[in-house]
JSON list of C-alpha atoms in Angstrom, two decimals:
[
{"chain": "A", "resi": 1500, "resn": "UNK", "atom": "CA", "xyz": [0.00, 0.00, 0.00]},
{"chain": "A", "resi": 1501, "resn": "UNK", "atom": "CA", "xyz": [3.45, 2.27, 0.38]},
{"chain": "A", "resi": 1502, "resn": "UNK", "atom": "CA", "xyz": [4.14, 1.63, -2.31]},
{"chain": "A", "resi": 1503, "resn": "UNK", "atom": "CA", "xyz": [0.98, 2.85, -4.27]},
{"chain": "A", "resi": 1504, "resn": "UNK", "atom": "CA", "xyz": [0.48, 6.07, -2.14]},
{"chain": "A", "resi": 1505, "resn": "UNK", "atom": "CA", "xyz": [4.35, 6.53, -2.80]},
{"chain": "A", "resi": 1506, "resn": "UNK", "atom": "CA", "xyz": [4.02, 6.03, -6.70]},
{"chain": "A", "resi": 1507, "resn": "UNK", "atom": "CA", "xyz": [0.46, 8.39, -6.44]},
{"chain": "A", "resi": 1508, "resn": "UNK", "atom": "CA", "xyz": [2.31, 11.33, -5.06]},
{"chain": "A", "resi": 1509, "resn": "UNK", "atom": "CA", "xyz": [5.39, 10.99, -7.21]},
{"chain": "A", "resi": 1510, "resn": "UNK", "atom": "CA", "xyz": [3.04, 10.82, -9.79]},
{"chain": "A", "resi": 1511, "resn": "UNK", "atom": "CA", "xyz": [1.48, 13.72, -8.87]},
{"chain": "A", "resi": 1512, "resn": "UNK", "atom": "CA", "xyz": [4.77, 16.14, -8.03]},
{"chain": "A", "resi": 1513, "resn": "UNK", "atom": "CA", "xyz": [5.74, 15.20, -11.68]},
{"chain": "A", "resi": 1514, "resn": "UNK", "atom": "CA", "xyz": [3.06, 15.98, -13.65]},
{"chain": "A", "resi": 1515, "resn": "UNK", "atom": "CA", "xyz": [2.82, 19.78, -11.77]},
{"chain": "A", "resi": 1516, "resn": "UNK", "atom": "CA", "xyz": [6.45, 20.21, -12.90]},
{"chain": "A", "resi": 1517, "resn": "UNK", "atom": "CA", "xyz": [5.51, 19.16, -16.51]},
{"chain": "A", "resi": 1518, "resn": "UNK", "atom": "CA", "xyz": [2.11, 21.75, -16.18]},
{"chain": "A", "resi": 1519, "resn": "UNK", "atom": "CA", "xyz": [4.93, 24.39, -14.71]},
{"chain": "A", "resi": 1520, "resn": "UNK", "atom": "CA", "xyz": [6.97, 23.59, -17.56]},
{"chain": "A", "resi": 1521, "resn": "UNK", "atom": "CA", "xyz": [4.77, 23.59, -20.11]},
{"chain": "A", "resi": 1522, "resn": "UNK", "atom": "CA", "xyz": [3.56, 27.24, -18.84]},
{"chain": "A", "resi": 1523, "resn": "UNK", "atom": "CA", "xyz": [6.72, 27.97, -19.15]},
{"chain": "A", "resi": 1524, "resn": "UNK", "atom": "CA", "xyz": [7.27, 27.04, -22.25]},
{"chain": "A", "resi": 1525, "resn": "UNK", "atom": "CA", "xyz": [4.11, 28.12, -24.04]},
{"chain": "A", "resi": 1526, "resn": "UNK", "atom": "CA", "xyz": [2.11, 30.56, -22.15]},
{"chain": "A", "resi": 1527, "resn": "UNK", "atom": "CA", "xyz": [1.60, 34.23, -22.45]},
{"chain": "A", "resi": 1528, "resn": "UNK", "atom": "CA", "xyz": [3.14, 36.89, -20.66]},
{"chain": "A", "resi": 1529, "resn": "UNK", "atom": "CA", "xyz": [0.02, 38.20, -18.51]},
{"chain": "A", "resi": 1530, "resn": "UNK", "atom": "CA", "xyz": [-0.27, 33.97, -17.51]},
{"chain": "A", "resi": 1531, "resn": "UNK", "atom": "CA", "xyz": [3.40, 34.19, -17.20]},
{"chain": "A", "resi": 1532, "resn": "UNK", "atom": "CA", "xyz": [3.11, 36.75, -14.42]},
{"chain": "A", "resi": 1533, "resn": "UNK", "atom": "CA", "xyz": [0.15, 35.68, -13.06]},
{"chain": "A", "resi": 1534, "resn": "UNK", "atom": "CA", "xyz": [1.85, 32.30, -12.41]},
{"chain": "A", "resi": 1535, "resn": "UNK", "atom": "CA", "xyz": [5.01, 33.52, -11.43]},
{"chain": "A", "resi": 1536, "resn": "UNK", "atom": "CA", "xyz": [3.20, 35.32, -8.71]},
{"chain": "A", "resi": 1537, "resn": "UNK", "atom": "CA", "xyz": [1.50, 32.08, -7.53]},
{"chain": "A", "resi": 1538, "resn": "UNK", "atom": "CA", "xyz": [4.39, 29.49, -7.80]},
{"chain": "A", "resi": 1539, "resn": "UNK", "atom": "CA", "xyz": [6.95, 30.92, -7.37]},
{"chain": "A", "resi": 1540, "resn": "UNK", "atom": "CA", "xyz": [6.58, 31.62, -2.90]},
{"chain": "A", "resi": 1541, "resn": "UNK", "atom": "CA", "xyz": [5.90, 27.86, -3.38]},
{"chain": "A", "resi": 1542, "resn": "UNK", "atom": "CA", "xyz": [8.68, 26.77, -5.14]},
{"chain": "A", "resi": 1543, "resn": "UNK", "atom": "CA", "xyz": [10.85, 28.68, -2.84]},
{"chain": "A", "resi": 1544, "resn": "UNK", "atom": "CA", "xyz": [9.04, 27.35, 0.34]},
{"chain": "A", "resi": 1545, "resn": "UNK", "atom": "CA", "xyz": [9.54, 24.03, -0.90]},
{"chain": "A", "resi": 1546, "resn": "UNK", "atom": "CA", "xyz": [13.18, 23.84, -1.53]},
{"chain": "A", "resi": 1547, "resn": "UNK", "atom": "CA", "xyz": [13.73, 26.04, 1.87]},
{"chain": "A", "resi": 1548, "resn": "UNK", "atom": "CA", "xyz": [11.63, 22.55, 3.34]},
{"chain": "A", "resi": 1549, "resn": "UNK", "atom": "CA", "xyz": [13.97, 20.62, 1.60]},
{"chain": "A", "resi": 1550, "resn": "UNK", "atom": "CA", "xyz": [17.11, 22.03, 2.06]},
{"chain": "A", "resi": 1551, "resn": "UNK", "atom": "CA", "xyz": [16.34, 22.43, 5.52]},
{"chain": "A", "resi": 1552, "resn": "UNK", "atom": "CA", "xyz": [16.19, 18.75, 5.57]},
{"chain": "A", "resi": 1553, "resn": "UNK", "atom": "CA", "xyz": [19.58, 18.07, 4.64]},
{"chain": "A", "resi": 1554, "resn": "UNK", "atom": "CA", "xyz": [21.09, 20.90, 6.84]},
{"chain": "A", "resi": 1555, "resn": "UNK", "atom": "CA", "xyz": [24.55, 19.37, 8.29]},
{"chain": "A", "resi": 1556, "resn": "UNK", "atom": "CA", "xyz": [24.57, 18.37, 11.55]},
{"chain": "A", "resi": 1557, "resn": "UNK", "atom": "CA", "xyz": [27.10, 19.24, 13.92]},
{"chain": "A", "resi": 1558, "resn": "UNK", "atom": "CA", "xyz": [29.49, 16.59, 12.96]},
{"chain": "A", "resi": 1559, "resn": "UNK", "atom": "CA", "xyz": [29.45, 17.86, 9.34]},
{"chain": "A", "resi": 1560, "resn": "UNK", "atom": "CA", "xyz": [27.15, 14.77, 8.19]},
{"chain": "A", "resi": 1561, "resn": "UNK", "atom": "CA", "xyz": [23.62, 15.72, 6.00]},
{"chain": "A", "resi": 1562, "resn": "UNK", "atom": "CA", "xyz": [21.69, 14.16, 8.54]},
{"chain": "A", "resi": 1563, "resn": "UNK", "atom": "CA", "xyz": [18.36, 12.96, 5.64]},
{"chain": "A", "resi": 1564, "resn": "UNK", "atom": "CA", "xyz": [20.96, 11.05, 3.52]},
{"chain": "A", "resi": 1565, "resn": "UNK", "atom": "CA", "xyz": [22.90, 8.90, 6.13]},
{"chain": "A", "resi": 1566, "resn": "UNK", "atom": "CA", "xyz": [22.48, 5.69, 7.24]},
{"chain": "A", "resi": 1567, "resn": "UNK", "atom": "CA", "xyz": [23.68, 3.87, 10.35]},
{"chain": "A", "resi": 1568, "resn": "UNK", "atom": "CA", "xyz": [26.49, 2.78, 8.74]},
{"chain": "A", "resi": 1569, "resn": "UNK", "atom": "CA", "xyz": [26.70, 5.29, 6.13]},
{"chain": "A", "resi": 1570, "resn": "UNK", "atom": "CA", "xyz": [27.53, 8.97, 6.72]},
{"chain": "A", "resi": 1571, "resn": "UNK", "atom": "CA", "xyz": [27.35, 11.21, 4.08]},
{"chain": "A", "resi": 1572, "resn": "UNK", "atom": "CA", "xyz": [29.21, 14.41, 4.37]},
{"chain": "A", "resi": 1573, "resn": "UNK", "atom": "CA", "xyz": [27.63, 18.11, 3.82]},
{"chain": "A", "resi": 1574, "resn": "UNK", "atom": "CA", "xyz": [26.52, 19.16, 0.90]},
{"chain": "A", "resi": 1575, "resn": "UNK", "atom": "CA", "xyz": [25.08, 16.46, 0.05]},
{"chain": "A", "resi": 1576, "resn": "UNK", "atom": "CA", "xyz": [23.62, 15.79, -3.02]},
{"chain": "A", "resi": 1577, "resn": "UNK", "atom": "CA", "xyz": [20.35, 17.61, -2.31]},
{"chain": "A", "resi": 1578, "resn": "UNK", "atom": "CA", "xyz": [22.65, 20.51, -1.75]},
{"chain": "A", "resi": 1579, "resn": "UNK", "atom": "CA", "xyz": [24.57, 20.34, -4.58]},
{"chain": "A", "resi": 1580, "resn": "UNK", "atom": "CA", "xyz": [21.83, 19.97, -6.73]},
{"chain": "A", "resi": 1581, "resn": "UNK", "atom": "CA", "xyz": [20.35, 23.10, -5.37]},
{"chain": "A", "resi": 1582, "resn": "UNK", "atom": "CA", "xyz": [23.16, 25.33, -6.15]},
{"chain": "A", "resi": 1583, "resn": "UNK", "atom": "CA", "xyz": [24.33, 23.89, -9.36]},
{"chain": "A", "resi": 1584, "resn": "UNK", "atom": "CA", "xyz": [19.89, 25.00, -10.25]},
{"chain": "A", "resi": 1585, "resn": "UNK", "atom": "CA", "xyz": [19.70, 27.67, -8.75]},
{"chain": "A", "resi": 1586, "resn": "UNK", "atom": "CA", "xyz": [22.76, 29.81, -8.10]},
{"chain": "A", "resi": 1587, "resn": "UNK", "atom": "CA", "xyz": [25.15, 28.37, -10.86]},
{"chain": "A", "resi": 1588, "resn": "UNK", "atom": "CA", "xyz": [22.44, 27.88, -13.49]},
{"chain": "A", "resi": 1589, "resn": "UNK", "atom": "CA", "xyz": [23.20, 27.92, -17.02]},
{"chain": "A", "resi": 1590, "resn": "UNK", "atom": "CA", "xyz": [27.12, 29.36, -15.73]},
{"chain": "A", "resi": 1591, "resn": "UNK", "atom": "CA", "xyz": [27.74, 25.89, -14.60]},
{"chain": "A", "resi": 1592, "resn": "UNK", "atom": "CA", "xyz": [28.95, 23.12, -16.50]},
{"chain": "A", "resi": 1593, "resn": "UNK", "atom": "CA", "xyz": [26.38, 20.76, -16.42]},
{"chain": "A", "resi": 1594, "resn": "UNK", "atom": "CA", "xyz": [27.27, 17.85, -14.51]},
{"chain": "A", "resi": 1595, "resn": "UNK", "atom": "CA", "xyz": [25.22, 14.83, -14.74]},
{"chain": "A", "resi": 1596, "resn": "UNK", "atom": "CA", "xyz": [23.92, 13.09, -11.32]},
{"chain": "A", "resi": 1597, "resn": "UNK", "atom": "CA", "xyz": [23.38, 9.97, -10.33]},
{"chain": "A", "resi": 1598, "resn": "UNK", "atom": "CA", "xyz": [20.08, 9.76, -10.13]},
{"chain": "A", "resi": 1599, "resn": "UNK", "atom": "CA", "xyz": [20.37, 11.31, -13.98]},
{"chain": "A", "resi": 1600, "resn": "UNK", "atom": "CA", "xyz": [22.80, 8.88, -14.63]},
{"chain": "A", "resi": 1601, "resn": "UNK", "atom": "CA", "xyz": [20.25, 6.05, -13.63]},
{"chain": "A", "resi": 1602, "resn": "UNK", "atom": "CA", "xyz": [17.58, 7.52, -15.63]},
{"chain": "A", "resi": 1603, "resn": "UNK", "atom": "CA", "xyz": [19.52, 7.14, -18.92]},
{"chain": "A", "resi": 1604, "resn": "UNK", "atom": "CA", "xyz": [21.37, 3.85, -17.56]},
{"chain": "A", "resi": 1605, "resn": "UNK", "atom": "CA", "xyz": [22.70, 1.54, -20.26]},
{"chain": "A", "resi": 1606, "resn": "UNK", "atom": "CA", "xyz": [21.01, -1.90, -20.54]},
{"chain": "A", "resi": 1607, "resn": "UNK", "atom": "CA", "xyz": [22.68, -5.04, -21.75]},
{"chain": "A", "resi": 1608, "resn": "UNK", "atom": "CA", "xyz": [22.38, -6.02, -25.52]},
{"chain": "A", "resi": 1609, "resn": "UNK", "atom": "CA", "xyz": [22.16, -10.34, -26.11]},
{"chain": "A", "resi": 1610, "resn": "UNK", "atom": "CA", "xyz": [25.67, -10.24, -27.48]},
{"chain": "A", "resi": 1611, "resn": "UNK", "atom": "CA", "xyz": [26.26, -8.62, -23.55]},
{"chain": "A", "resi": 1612, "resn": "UNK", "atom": "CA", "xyz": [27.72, -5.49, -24.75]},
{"chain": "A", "resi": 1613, "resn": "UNK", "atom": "CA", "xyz": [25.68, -2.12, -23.62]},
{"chain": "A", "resi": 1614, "resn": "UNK", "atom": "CA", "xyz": [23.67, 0.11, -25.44]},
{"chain": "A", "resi": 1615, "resn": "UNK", "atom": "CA", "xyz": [21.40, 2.66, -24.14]},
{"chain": "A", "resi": 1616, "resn": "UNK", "atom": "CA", "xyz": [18.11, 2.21, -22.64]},
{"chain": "A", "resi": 1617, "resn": "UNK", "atom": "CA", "xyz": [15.16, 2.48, -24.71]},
{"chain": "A", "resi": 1618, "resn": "UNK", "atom": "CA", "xyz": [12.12, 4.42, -23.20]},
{"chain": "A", "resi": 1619, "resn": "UNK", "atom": "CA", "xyz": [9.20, 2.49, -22.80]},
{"chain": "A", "resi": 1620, "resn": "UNK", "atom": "CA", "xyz": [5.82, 3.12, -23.60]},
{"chain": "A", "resi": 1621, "resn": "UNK", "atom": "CA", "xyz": [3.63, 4.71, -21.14]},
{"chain": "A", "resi": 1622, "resn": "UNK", "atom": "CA", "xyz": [0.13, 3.18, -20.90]},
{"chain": "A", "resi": 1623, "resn": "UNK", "atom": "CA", "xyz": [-2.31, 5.83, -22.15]},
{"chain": "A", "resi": 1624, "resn": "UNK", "atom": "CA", "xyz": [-4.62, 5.26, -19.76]},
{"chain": "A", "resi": 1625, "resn": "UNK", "atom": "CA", "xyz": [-2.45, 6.16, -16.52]},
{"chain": "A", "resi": 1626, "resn": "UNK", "atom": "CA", "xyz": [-1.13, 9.55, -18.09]},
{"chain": "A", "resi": 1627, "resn": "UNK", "atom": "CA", "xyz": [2.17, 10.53, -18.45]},
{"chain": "A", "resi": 1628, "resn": "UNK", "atom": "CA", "xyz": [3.42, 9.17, -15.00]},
{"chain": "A", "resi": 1629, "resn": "UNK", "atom": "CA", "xyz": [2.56, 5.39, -14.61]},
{"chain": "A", "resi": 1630, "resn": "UNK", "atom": "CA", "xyz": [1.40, 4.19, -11.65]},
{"chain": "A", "resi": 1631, "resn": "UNK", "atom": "CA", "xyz": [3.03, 1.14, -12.25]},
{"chain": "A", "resi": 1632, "resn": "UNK", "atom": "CA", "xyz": [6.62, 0.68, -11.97]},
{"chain": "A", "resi": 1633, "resn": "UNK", "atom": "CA", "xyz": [8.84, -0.22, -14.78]},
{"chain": "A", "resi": 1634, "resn": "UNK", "atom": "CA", "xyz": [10.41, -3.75, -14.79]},
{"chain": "A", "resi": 1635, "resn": "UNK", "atom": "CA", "xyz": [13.73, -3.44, -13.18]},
{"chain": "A", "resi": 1636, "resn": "UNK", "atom": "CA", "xyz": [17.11, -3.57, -15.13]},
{"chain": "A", "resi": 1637, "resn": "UNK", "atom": "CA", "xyz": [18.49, -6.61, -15.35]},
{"chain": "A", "resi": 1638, "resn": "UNK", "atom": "CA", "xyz": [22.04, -5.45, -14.43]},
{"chain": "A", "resi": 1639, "resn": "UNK", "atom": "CA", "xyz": [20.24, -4.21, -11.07]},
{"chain": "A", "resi": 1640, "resn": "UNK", "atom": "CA", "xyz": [22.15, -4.30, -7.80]},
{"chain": "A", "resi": 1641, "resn": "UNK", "atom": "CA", "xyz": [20.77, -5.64, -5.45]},
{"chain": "A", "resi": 1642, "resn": "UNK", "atom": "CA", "xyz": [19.24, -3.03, -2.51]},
{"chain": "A", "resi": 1643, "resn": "UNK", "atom": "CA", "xyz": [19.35, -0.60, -5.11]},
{"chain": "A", "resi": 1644, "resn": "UNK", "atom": "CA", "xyz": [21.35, 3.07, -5.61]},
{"chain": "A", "resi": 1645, "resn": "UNK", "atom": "CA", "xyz": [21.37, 5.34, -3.17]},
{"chain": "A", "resi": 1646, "resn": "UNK", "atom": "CA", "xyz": [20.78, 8.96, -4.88]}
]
């Protein structure tokens, strides 16, 4: 059941970023404005939420993204993330992340060799976001990637 109310609100953060994006992209400059005004105090809010999250703790260590027997030292990804969007921006060389990275992983070809993954189909009647997960890759580690 996690898992479904997990995948629904992914689901549901994603397609609002492709709705901002298309605005964005193709609206006019009175909508522009007008959603500026509106989104904008939210976006902010958010990634102050966020960031505040993954504040270091007093040993140095981003408190969100370590584990018991894991410590991950400040900034974190979250952090670096943050600044290479939103003070860097286009100044930066892009970098690509992990989680990027994992997105666009390779996949094994029958002759073992890699070639990149194809995107799947997404069933038209979920939407965009599918609330079912795709298969994983067979080269898959076990426990997964930690982003």
């Amino acid at each position: 059941m996690d898992q479904i109310l997990g995948q629904v609100l992914r689901n549901a953060v994603w397609e609002r970023l492709d709705m901002l994006s298309d605005l964005a992209d193709r609206a006019d400059a009175p909508a522009l404005i007008s959603v500026a005004r509106s989104e904008l105090p939210r976006l902010t809010a958010g990634w102050r939420a966020m960031l505040a999250a993954h504040e270091p703790d007093e040993r140095g260590d981003c408190p969100t993204c370590s584990t018991r027997w894991h410590r991950c030292k400040a900034p974190c990804s979250v952090w670096q993330v943050a600044h290479e969007h939103l003070v860097a921006g286009g100044l930066a060389p892009q970098q690509e992340t992990r989680r990027a990275r994992r997105h666009s992983a390779v996949s094994p070809t029958h002759d073992g060799n890699t070639s990149p993954a194809r995107t799947r189909p997404v069933p038209e009647q979920t939407g965009r976001h599918s609330l079912v997960p795709p298969p994983a890759p067979r080269h898959a580690v076990a426990g997964g990637l930690r982003a």
